[in-house]
C-alpha cells in the first residue's frame, strides 16, 4: 500500500525535527496521509460494490438463459411479481409464489380481482404485462364488436337464507364458508354458486392508446 512508505517518511522526518518544527512539518504530512487513507477506503468500497453488481449480473444472465430454455415454444406463466427474497434463488418468487399469479384481494373496487405483473409465454411468444387487476366480465352475448364485454351475472341469494337481518347474515356466512372451503357438507353451494373460468388472451395489435381494464 502506498500509505506505508508515506508513513515511514513521516517517522523519519519526525526523528530529525525539533518539537516546534514537528508541529509545522509533520501536521501537513499527517493530513496528507489521512486523505490518502480515506481515498483508499473509498476505492475499496467502490471495488466491493462493483464486484457485487458483476456477480449479480452473472447470476441473472444464467437465470434468464435457463428460464428461456425452459419456456421456449411453450405456453405458460414464466415469472410473477416478486414479493419474496432470500439468500437462495428458490426463496424468491419466480413462476410461483405465495399465490397464483400474484392474485390478491381488491375489495375496495366493485367486481375487481387483483393480479400482479407477470411474464408470459404464449405459443412461444414471450412478453410481460403491467398491473393486471381485472373485472369480472365476459365476452358480450349481444354484440360482435371487437373487444365488447358485459358483466358476469352474480348468483341470487339462496332461498334457504331467511329470518331477520342478523339471521340472514349468519346464514350467508355459512354459504360463503362452504364455497371457500369447497365443502358441500356445510351447505350445498353447487346449486347456486357456479365457478368462473378466467383465462389470458393475447393478440398482436397496434393500439393508439392504453385502455385500462379496471378501476385500480
XYZ file of C-alpha atoms in Angstrom:
216
model
C 0.000 0.000 0.000
C 1.269 3.413 -0.932
C 0.477 4.783 2.561
C 3.185 2.605 4.195
C 6.258 4.340 2.644
C 4.482 7.626 3.286
C 4.166 6.757 6.982
C 7.849 5.771 7.167
C 8.744 9.152 5.664
C 6.776 10.923 8.388
C 8.588 8.944 11.102
C 11.947 9.769 9.533
C 11.130 13.493 9.392
C 9.848 13.446 12.978
C 13.056 11.913 14.274
C 15.124 14.756 12.799
C 12.931 17.698 13.813
C 12.740 19.689 16.989
C 9.487 19.983 18.927
C 8.489 23.246 17.241
C 9.483 22.017 13.817
C 7.429 18.865 14.242
C 4.177 20.811 14.540
C 4.799 22.776 11.354
C 6.357 19.970 9.349
C 4.564 16.801 10.379
C 0.964 18.068 10.558
C 0.662 18.645 6.794
C 2.122 15.180 6.244
C -0.409 13.662 8.652
C -3.225 15.455 6.860
C -1.973 14.128 3.541
C -1.735 10.614 4.998
C -5.313 10.867 6.287
C -6.561 11.924 2.861
C -4.666 9.062 1.240
C -6.162 6.506 3.624
C -9.635 7.927 3.029
C -9.134 7.682 -0.722
C -8.002 4.053 -0.391
C -11.026 3.138 1.718
C -13.346 4.796 -0.796
C -11.729 2.860 -3.638
C -12.113 -0.395 -1.711
C -15.838 0.245 -1.202
C -16.230 1.071 -4.889
C -14.464 -2.162 -5.850
C -16.654 -4.195 -3.473
C -19.821 -2.668 -4.925
C -18.619 -3.271 -8.474
C -17.826 -6.924 -7.734
C -21.274 -7.326 -6.118
C -23.074 -5.970 -9.179
C -20.936 -8.042 -11.556
C -21.723 -11.197 -9.575
C -25.430 -10.388 -9.533
C -25.427 -9.682 -13.270
C -23.732 -13.025 -13.931
C -26.342 -14.901 -11.873
C -29.234 -13.071 -13.549
C -27.860 -13.816 -17.001
C -27.582 -17.505 -16.157
C -31.103 -17.491 -14.686
C -32.520 -15.714 -17.745
C -30.882 -18.203 -20.121
C -32.238 -21.199 -18.202
C -35.698 -19.638 -17.937
C -35.741 -19.016 -21.681
C -34.777 -22.617 -22.399
C -37.494 -23.922 -20.081
C -40.244 -21.889 -21.691
C -39.254 -21.703 -25.350
C -42.009 -22.678 -27.789
C -44.419 -23.374 -24.963
C -47.213 -21.556 -23.143
C -47.485 -20.578 -19.505
C -46.517 -18.149 -16.763
C -42.766 -17.637 -16.552
C -42.319 -15.041 -13.808
C -44.758 -13.428 -11.391
C -44.470 -10.333 -9.216
C -41.551 -10.795 -6.832
C -42.561 -10.220 -3.226
C -40.202 -12.654 -1.518
C -36.453 -12.781 -1.466
C -33.712 -14.694 0.274
C -30.145 -15.897 0.090
C -31.086 -18.712 -2.313
C -32.661 -18.391 -5.758
C -35.563 -20.663 -4.804
C -36.503 -18.323 -1.939
C -37.527 -15.619 -4.403
C -40.773 -15.623 -6.350
C -40.319 -16.897 -9.900
C -43.113 -18.725 -11.709
C -44.785 -19.404 -8.360
C -45.105 -17.515 -5.106
C -47.469 -17.074 -2.182
C -50.495 -17.036 -4.514
C -51.475 -17.980 -8.041
C -50.091 -15.374 -10.472
C -49.724 -12.872 -7.596
C -53.522 -12.643 -7.309
C -54.784 -10.596 -4.389
C -57.940 -9.102 -2.965
C -59.373 -5.789 -4.157
C -62.448 -5.423 -2.001
C -62.184 -1.650 -2.412
C -63.303 -1.946 -6.061
C -66.544 -3.456 -7.320
C -66.245 -6.804 -9.156
C -62.458 -6.430 -9.403
C -59.793 -9.054 -8.779
C -56.199 -8.095 -8.127
C -53.405 -9.658 -10.134
C -49.783 -8.607 -10.224
C -47.443 -8.203 -13.180
C -46.415 -11.402 -14.956
C -44.058 -12.582 -17.661
C -45.842 -14.935 -20.026
C -45.120 -17.207 -22.957
C -47.989 -17.829 -25.373
C -47.232 -20.239 -28.212
C -43.552 -19.398 -27.960
C -44.061 -15.602 -27.861
C -42.565 -14.005 -24.756
C -43.995 -10.834 -23.273
C -44.531 -9.126 -19.951
C -47.576 -7.320 -18.644
C -48.186 -4.345 -16.433
C -50.549 -4.446 -13.442
C -53.317 -6.928 -14.272
C -56.230 -6.064 -11.995
C -59.270 -7.204 -13.920
C -63.030 -7.003 -13.595
C -65.448 -9.934 -13.673
C -66.533 -9.502 -17.269
C -67.080 -11.877 -20.176
C -67.375 -11.602 -23.956
C -70.589 -9.833 -24.881
C -73.502 -12.095 -25.747
C -75.399 -9.445 -27.712
C -72.597 -7.799 -29.736
C -69.944 -8.901 -32.207
C -67.897 -5.729 -31.845
C -64.201 -6.333 -31.256
C -63.468 -6.291 -27.521
C -67.115 -5.985 -26.478
C -67.786 -7.333 -22.974
C -70.513 -7.488 -20.373
C -70.690 -8.191 -16.647
C -70.681 -11.784 -15.453
C -74.050 -12.261 -13.711
C -73.923 -12.940 -9.982
C -75.977 -15.777 -8.474
C -79.061 -14.945 -6.491
C -79.417 -15.341 -2.745
C -80.184 -18.973 -1.841
C -83.831 -19.353 -0.768
C -82.633 -21.029 2.435
C -81.450 -17.617 3.671
C -84.375 -16.457 5.803
C -85.271 -14.731 9.045
C -84.081 -11.470 10.492
C -81.217 -9.458 9.040
C -78.840 -10.940 11.600
C -80.052 -14.449 10.757
C -79.576 -13.840 7.033
C -76.025 -12.506 7.589
C -75.083 -15.524 9.695
C -76.599 -17.922 7.156
C -74.856 -16.266 4.187
C -71.539 -16.552 6.007
C -72.067 -20.289 6.158
C -72.752 -20.435 2.417
C -69.606 -18.414 1.709
C -67.603 -20.607 4.086
C -68.822 -23.703 2.270
C -67.837 -22.187 -1.085
C -64.438 -21.043 0.194
C -63.573 -24.444 1.647
C -65.357 -26.344 -1.170
C -67.220 -28.287 1.483
C -70.762 -29.226 0.482
C -71.450 -30.736 3.891
C -71.702 -27.207 5.309
C -74.085 -26.016 2.596
C -74.679 -27.402 -0.900
C -73.366 -24.302 -2.647
C -73.077 -26.076 -6.029
C -76.766 -25.452 -6.713
C -76.227 -21.687 -6.693
C -72.523 -20.747 -6.835
C -71.038 -21.559 -10.204
C -67.278 -21.390 -10.888
C -65.947 -18.769 -13.294
C -63.058 -19.682 -15.574
C -60.623 -16.775 -16.014
C -58.138 -17.030 -18.856
C -55.491 -14.924 -20.537
C -55.797 -13.955 -24.181
C -53.198 -12.339 -26.382
C -53.297 -10.660 -29.765
C -50.972 -8.528 -31.846
C -52.406 -5.036 -32.179
C -51.236 -1.506 -32.956
C -53.021 0.482 -30.240
C -53.163 4.270 -30.252
C -53.778 4.344 -26.536
C -53.725 2.135 -23.461
C -57.160 1.042 -22.275
C -57.491 0.401 -18.553
C -59.375 -2.769 -17.721
C -60.047 -1.990 -14.069
C -60.601 0.968 -11.771
C -57.283 0.483 -9.977
